[in-house]
mmCIF file of C-alpha atoms in Angstrom:
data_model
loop_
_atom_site.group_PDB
_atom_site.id
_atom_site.type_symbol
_atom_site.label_atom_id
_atom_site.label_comp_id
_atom_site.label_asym_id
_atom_site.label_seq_id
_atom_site.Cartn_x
_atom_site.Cartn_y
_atom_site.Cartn_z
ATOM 1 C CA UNK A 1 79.956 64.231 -28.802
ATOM 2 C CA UNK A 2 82.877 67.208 -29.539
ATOM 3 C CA UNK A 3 81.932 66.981 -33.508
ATOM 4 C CA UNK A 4 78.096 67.050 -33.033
ATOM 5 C CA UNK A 5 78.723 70.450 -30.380
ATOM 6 C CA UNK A 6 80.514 71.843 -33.281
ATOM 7 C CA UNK A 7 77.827 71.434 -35.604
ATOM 8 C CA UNK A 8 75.355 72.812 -33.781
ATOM 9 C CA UNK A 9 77.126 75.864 -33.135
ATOM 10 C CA UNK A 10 77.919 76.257 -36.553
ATOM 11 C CA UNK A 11 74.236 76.287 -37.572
ATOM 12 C CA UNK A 12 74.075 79.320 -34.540
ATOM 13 C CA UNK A 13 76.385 81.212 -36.068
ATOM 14 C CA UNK A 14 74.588 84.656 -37.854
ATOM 15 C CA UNK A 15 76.705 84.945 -40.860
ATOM 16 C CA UNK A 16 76.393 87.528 -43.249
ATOM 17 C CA UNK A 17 74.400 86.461 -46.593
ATOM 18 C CA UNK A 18 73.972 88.430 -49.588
ATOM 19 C CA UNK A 19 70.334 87.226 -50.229
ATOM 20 C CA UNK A 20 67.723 89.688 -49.894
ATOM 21 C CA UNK A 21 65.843 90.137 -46.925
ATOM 22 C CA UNK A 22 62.742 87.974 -46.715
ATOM 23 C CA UNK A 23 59.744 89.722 -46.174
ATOM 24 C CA UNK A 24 56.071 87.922 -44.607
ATOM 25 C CA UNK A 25 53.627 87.347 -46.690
ATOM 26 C CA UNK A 26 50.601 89.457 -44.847
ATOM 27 C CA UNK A 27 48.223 87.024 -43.138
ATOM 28 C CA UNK A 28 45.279 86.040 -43.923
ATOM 29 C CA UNK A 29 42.224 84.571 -41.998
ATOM 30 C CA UNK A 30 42.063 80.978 -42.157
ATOM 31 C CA UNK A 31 39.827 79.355 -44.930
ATOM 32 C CA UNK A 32 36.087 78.241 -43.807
ATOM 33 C CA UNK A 33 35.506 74.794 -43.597
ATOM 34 C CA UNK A 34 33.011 74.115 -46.515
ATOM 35 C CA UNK A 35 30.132 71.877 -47.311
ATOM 36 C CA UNK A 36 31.339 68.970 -48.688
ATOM 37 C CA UNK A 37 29.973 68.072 -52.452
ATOM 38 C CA UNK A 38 28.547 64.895 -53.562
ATOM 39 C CA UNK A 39 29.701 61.386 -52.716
ATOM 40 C CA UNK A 40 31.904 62.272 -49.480
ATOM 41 C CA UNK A 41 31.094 60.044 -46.566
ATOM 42 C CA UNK A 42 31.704 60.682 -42.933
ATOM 43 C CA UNK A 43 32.282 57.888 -40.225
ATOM 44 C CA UNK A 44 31.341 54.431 -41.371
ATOM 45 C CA UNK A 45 30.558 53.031 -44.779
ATOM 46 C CA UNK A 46 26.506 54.138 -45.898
ATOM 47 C CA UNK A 47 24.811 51.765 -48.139
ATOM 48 C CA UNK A 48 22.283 54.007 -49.908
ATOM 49 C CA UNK A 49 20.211 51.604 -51.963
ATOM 50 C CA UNK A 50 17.381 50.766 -50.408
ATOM 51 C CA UNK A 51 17.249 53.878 -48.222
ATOM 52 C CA UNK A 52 13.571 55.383 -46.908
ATOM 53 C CA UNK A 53 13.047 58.889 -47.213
ATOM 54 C CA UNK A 54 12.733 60.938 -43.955
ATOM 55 C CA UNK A 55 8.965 61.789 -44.098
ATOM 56 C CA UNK A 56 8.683 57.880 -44.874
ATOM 57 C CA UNK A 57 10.463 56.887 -41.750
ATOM 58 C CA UNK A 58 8.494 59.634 -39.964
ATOM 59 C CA UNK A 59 5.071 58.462 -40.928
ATOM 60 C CA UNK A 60 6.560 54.687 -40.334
ATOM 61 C CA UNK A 61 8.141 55.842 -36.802
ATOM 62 C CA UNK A 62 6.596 53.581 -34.493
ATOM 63 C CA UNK A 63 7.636 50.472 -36.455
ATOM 64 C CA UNK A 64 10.934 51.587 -37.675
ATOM 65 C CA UNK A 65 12.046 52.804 -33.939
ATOM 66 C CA UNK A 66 15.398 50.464 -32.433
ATOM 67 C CA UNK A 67 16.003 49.306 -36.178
ATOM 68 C CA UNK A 68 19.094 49.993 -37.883
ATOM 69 C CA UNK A 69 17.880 51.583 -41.522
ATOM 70 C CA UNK A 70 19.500 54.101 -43.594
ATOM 71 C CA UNK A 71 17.482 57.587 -44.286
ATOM 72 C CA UNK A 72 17.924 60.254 -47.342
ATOM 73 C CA UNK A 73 16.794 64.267 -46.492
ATOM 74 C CA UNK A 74 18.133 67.416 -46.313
ATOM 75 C CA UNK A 75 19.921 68.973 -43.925
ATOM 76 C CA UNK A 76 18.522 71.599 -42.267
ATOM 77 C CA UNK A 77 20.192 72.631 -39.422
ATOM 78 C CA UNK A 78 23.778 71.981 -37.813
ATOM 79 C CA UNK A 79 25.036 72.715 -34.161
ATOM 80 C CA UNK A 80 27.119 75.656 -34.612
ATOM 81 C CA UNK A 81 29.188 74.966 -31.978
ATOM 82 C CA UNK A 82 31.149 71.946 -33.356
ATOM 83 C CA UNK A 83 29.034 70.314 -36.217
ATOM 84 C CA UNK A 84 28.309 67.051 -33.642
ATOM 85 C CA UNK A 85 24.543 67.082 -34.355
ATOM 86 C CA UNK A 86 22.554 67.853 -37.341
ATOM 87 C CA UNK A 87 18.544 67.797 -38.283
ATOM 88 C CA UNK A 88 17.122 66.169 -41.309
ATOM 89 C CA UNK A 89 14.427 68.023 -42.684
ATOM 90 C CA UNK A 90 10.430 66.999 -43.170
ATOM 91 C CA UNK A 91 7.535 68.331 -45.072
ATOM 92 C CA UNK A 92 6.878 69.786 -41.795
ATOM 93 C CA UNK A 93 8.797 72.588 -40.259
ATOM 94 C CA UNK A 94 7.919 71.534 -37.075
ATOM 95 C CA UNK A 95 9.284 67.979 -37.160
ATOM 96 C CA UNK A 96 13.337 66.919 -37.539
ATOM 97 C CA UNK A 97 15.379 63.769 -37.046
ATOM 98 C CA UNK A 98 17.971 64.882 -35.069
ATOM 99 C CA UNK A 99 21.145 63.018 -35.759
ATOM 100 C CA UNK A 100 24.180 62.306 -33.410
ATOM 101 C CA UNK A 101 26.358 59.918 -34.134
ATOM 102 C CA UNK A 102 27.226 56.564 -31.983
ATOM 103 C CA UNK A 103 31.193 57.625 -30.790
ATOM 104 C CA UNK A 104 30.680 61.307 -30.961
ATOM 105 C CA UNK A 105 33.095 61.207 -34.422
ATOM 106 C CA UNK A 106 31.479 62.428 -36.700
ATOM 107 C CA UNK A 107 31.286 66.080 -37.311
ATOM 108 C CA UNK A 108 29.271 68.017 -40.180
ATOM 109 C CA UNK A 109 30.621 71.110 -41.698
ATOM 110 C CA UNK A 110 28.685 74.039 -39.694
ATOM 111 C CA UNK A 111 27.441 75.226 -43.108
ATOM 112 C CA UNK A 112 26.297 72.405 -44.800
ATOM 113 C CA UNK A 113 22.302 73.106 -44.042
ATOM 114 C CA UNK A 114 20.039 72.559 -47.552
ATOM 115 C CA UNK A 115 23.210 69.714 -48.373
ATOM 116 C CA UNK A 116 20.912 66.149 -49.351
ATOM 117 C CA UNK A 117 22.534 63.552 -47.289
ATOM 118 C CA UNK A 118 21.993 59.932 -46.863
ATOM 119 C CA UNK A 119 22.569 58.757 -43.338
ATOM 120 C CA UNK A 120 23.018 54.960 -41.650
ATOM 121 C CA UNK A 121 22.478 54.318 -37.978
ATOM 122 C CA UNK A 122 19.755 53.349 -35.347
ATOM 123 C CA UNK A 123 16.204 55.267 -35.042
ATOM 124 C CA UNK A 124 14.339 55.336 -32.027
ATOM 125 C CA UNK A 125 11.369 57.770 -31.130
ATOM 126 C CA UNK A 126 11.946 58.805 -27.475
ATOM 127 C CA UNK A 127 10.756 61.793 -25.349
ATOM 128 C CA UNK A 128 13.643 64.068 -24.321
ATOM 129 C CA UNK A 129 13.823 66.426 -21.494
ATOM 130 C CA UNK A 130 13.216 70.456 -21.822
ATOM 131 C CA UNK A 131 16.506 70.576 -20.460
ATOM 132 C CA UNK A 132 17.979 68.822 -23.251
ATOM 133 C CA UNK A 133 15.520 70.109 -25.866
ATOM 134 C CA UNK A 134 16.697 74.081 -25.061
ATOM 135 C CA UNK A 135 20.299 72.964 -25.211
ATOM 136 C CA UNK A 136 19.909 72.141 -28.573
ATOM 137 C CA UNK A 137 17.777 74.850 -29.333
ATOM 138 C CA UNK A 138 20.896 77.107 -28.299
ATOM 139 C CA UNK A 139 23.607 74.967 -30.312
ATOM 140 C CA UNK A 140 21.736 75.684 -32.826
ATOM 141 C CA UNK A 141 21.265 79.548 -32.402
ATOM 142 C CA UNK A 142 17.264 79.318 -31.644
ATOM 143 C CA UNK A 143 15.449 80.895 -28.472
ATOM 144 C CA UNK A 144 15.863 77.755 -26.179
ATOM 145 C CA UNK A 145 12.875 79.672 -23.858
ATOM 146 C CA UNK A 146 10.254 78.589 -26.087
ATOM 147 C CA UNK A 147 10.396 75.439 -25.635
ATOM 148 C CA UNK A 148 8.278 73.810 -22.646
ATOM 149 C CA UNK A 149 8.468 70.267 -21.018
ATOM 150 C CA UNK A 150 9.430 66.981 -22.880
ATOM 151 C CA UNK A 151 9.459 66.239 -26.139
ATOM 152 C CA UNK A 152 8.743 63.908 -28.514
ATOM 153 C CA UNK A 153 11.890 63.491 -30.720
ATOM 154 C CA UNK A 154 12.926 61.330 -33.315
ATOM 155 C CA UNK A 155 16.645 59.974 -33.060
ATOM 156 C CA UNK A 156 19.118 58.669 -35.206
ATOM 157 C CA UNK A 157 22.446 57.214 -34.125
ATOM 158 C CA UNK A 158 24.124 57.713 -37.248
ATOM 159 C CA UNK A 159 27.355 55.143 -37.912
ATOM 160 C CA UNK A 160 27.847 57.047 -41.249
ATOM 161 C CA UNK A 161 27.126 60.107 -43.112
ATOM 162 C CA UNK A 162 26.836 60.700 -46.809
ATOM 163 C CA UNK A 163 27.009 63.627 -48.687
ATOM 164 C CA UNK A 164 25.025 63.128 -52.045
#
């Protein structure tokens, strides 16, 4: 035990060096997280052939709902909080799928909105409650206050995300 004591209180010691003094590098703000390109996936394994478009699976909704397909948009908006949700885009601004994923793992790059993405999971059309509706609305930096009772939302429980 001596020989290790010794050691260590060698390594203590402040000896005198001739090197120059070191001097910090100034710091810097951390880098952003960006928007991944082409071909990254997220979570599971996405099989894109064969995939529906989203205004297909939007105009298809009722039959599609509790099936496990894979849909191609864009991205167009992304909880700024943490990146655990994201939208898929339609021909019509008013209607989304919003996207969570099944074990809350999968996490989108906060500025990856207007990104094409190709995404595999389970839809489902369900009504959601105000309550939850004007959460999201806030995640995502919108006036939650507009929005009034239930609403009709369509779901995916994404497995896996790709970036194409």
């Amino acid at each position: 035990m001596l020989p290790l004591l010794i050691v260590l209180l060698a390594c203590s010691t402040n000896t005198p060096t001739t090197e120059a003094p070191k001097t910090e590098a100034p710091k810097t703000e951390a880098p952003k997280t960006e928007a991944p390109a082409g071909n990254v996936a997220l979570g599971g394994p996405v099989e894109a052939a064969g995939a529906l478009p989203a205004d297909q699976v939007i105009a298809e909704a009722d039959k599609l709902s509790g099936r496990e397909i894979t849909v191609t948009g864009t991205v167009r908006e992304v909880c700024q909080k943490k990146g655990c949700w994201h939208t898929l885009s339609t021909s019509d601004p008013n209607t989304n799928i919003m996207v969570k994923d099944k074990e809350y793992a999968i996490f989108l790059p906060k500025d990856c909105a207007g990104k094409s993405v190709a995404i595999q999971g389970t839809f489902t059309v369900e009504a959601i409650s105000e309550e939850e509706a004007r959460h999201y609305a806030q995640d995502a930096g919108r006036d939650p206050s507009v929005i009034n009772g239930p609403q009709r939302t369509y779901l995916m429980d994404a497995s896996g995300v790709k970036f194409l």
